[in-house]
Amino acid sequence: CNMEQIFPPAFFDVMEHLAVHLPYEVELGGPVHYRWMYPFERFIGYLKGKAKNIVRVEGSIVSGSLSQETSYFTEFYFPSKVRTRKRAAKRYDDGGVGRSYPMEGVPDIFSSVGRLGGCIKEVWWADEN
């Protein structure tokens, strides 16, 4: 680094030294999203999850990928009542009634799918309270 010829070495800690070299790295490599390895690491982790046979890893990954693709494309030939990954139930759907409010005119944001937990009890407040 040319700055070490001007300033003493005690002046530099990591932050000053890094600020000197970062513009040069950007000039060499371009924008960071072209050099970012995160998507590739995620995909390799996804492929590693398919490897079940440690002796023949490549064949195991191919076999897992083929079985997943086959199951994905055969989902379209099932009847509509069969639940598949593409036609999965909503997150909080436990197979209960469609609306939890018997009143009409309640916005959809307040009508959740599911069953009530416990027994229904009516409570009336007195005017004194």
mmCIF file of C-alpha atoms in Angstrom:
data_model
loop_
_atom_site.group_PDB
_atom_site.id
_atom_site.type_symbol
_atom_site.label_atom_id
_atom_site.label_comp_id
_atom_site.label_asym_id
_atom_site.label_seq_id
_atom_site.Cartn_x
_atom_site.Cartn_y
_atom_site.Cartn_z
ATOM 1 C CA CYS A 1 0.000 0.000 0.000
ATOM 2 C CA ASN A 2 1.396 3.417 -0.955
ATOM 3 C CA MET A 3 -0.158 5.080 2.095
ATOM 4 C CA GLU A 4 2.270 3.231 4.379
ATOM 5 C CA GLN A 5 5.094 5.301 2.906
ATOM 6 C CA ILE A 6 3.379 8.536 3.980
ATOM 7 C CA PHE A 7 1.797 7.595 7.314
ATOM 8 C CA PRO A 8 3.387 5.544 10.098
ATOM 9 C CA PRO A 9 2.123 1.947 10.503
ATOM 10 C CA ALA A 10 0.590 2.815 13.890
ATOM 11 C CA PHE A 11 -1.894 5.096 12.092
ATOM 12 C CA PHE A 12 -3.544 2.238 10.213
ATOM 13 C CA ASP A 13 -6.106 0.017 11.806
ATOM 14 C CA VAL A 14 -8.493 -2.177 9.842
ATOM 15 C CA MET A 15 -11.040 0.523 9.026
ATOM 16 C CA GLU A 16 -8.606 3.043 7.535
ATOM 17 C CA HIS A 17 -6.774 0.389 5.582
ATOM 18 C CA LEU A 18 -10.006 -1.083 4.220
ATOM 19 C CA ALA A 19 -11.265 2.303 3.029
ATOM 20 C CA VAL A 20 -8.082 2.696 0.995
ATOM 21 C CA HIS A 21 -8.494 -0.614 -0.852
ATOM 22 C CA LEU A 22 -12.282 -0.766 -1.391
ATOM 23 C CA PRO A 23 -12.461 1.623 -4.384
ATOM 24 C CA TYR A 24 -9.755 -0.388 -6.118
ATOM 25 C CA GLU A 25 -11.678 -3.633 -5.539
ATOM 26 C CA VAL A 26 -14.850 -2.081 -6.940
ATOM 27 C CA GLU A 27 -12.920 -0.890 -9.978
ATOM 28 C CA LEU A 28 -11.561 -4.392 -10.568
ATOM 29 C CA GLY A 29 -14.678 -6.449 -9.874
ATOM 30 C CA GLY A 30 -17.556 -4.161 -10.727
ATOM 31 C CA PRO A 31 -20.803 -4.048 -8.755
ATOM 32 C CA VAL A 32 -21.063 -6.436 -5.842
ATOM 33 C CA HIS A 33 -24.168 -8.269 -7.066
ATOM 34 C CA TYR A 34 -22.101 -9.789 -9.881
ATOM 35 C CA ARG A 35 -19.604 -11.179 -7.373
ATOM 36 C CA TRP A 36 -22.042 -12.225 -4.646
ATOM 37 C CA MET A 37 -21.943 -15.952 -3.880
ATOM 38 C CA TYR A 38 -25.098 -16.167 -1.735
ATOM 39 C CA PRO A 39 -27.493 -17.497 -4.429
ATOM 40 C CA PHE A 40 -25.010 -20.160 -5.483
ATOM 41 C CA GLU A 41 -24.372 -21.229 -1.896
ATOM 42 C CA ARG A 42 -28.125 -21.550 -1.333
ATOM 43 C CA PHE A 43 -28.489 -23.685 -4.460
ATOM 44 C CA ILE A 44 -25.568 -25.926 -3.497
ATOM 45 C CA GLY A 45 -27.126 -26.381 -0.053
ATOM 46 C CA TYR A 46 -30.387 -27.298 -1.773
ATOM 47 C CA LEU A 47 -28.583 -29.896 -3.889
ATOM 48 C CA LYS A 48 -26.730 -31.276 -0.870
ATOM 49 C CA GLY A 49 -30.079 -31.958 0.767
ATOM 50 C CA LYS A 50 -30.930 -34.289 -2.104
ATOM 51 C CA ALA A 51 -27.762 -36.364 -1.694
ATOM 52 C CA LYS A 52 -28.762 -39.454 0.274
ATOM 53 C CA ASN A 53 -26.063 -41.873 -0.904
ATOM 54 C CA ILE A 54 -22.652 -40.635 0.256
ATOM 55 C CA VAL A 55 -20.733 -43.050 -1.985
ATOM 56 C CA ARG A 56 -22.330 -41.843 -5.229
ATOM 57 C CA VAL A 57 -23.304 -38.258 -4.515
ATOM 58 C CA GLU A 58 -23.853 -37.104 -8.105
ATOM 59 C CA GLY A 59 -26.199 -39.963 -8.958
ATOM 60 C CA SER A 60 -28.079 -39.434 -5.733
ATOM 61 C CA ILE A 61 -28.610 -35.743 -6.517
ATOM 62 C CA VAL A 62 -29.814 -36.587 -10.036
ATOM 63 C CA SER A 63 -32.178 -39.225 -8.693
ATOM 64 C CA GLY A 64 -33.617 -36.831 -6.118
ATOM 65 C CA SER A 65 -34.054 -34.078 -8.695
ATOM 66 C CA LEU A 66 -35.795 -36.439 -11.117
ATOM 67 C CA SER A 67 -38.180 -37.707 -8.465
ATOM 68 C CA GLN A 68 -39.035 -34.145 -7.435
ATOM 69 C CA GLU A 69 -39.648 -33.015 -11.014
ATOM 70 C CA THR A 70 -41.742 -36.115 -11.715
ATOM 71 C CA SER A 71 -43.890 -35.550 -8.653
ATOM 72 C CA TYR A 72 -44.302 -31.874 -9.556
ATOM 73 C CA PHE A 73 -45.485 -32.545 -13.112
ATOM 74 C CA THR A 74 -47.801 -35.418 -12.166
ATOM 75 C CA GLU A 75 -49.645 -33.128 -9.733
ATOM 76 C CA PHE A 76 -51.494 -31.590 -12.681
ATOM 77 C CA TYR A 77 -53.203 -34.911 -13.491
ATOM 78 C CA PHE A 78 -54.703 -35.460 -10.024
ATOM 79 C CA PRO A 79 -58.315 -34.485 -9.350
ATOM 80 C CA SER A 80 -58.785 -31.031 -7.859
ATOM 81 C CA LYS A 81 -59.831 -32.419 -4.450
ATOM 82 C CA VAL A 82 -56.448 -34.139 -3.947
ATOM 83 C CA ARG A 83 -54.070 -31.971 -1.928
ATOM 84 C CA THR A 84 -50.624 -31.600 -3.439
ATOM 85 C CA ARG A 85 -47.707 -29.244 -2.859
ATOM 86 C CA LYS A 86 -49.099 -26.856 -5.441
ATOM 87 C CA ARG A 87 -52.617 -27.032 -3.997
ATOM 88 C CA ALA A 88 -51.713 -27.058 -0.323
ATOM 89 C CA ALA A 89 -54.025 -25.809 2.379
ATOM 90 C CA LYS A 90 -53.605 -22.307 3.695
ATOM 91 C CA ARG A 91 -51.405 -21.773 6.701
ATOM 92 C CA TYR A 92 -54.043 -21.678 9.432
ATOM 93 C CA ASP A 93 -56.644 -23.885 7.773
ATOM 94 C CA ASP A 94 -57.548 -26.796 10.032
ATOM 95 C CA GLY A 95 -60.507 -27.934 7.956
ATOM 96 C CA GLY A 96 -63.044 -25.987 9.988
ATOM 97 C CA VAL A 97 -65.880 -23.756 8.908
ATOM 98 C CA GLY A 98 -65.325 -21.073 6.318
ATOM 99 C CA ARG A 99 -66.401 -18.003 8.298
ATOM 100 C CA SER A 100 -66.049 -17.547 12.020
ATOM 101 C CA TYR A 101 -68.592 -14.676 12.154
ATOM 102 C CA PRO A 102 -72.247 -15.473 11.424
ATOM 103 C CA MET A 103 -72.977 -11.818 10.561
ATOM 104 C CA GLU A 104 -73.036 -10.642 6.983
ATOM 105 C CA GLY A 105 -71.126 -7.552 5.977
ATOM 106 C CA VAL A 106 -68.021 -8.357 8.023
ATOM 107 C CA PRO A 107 -64.895 -7.601 5.954
ATOM 108 C CA ASP A 108 -62.851 -10.571 4.757
ATOM 109 C CA ILE A 109 -59.896 -9.545 6.886
ATOM 110 C CA PHE A 110 -61.882 -10.500 9.988
ATOM 111 C CA SER A 111 -63.253 -13.783 8.671
ATOM 112 C CA SER A 112 -60.592 -16.379 9.300
ATOM 113 C CA VAL A 113 -60.767 -20.050 8.381
ATOM 114 C CA GLY A 114 -60.715 -22.461 11.297
ATOM 115 C CA ARG A 115 -62.588 -23.751 14.294
ATOM 116 C CA LEU A 116 -63.287 -21.930 17.509
ATOM 117 C CA GLY A 117 -61.321 -23.168 20.504
ATOM 118 C CA GLY A 118 -63.440 -23.930 23.569
ATOM 119 C CA CYS A 119 -67.120 -23.407 24.216
ATOM 120 C CA ILE A 120 -69.168 -20.386 23.213
ATOM 121 C CA LYS A 121 -70.288 -18.223 26.125
ATOM 122 C CA GLU A 122 -72.413 -15.078 25.910
ATOM 123 C CA VAL A 123 -71.446 -12.220 28.210
ATOM 124 C CA TRP A 124 -73.525 -9.068 28.681
ATOM 125 C CA TRP A 125 -72.072 -6.077 30.482
ATOM 126 C CA ALA A 126 -74.272 -4.086 32.796
ATOM 127 C CA ASP A 127 -74.578 -0.336 32.286
ATOM 128 C CA GLU A 128 -73.006 0.339 35.695
ATOM 129 C CA ASN A 129 -69.691 -1.156 34.631
#
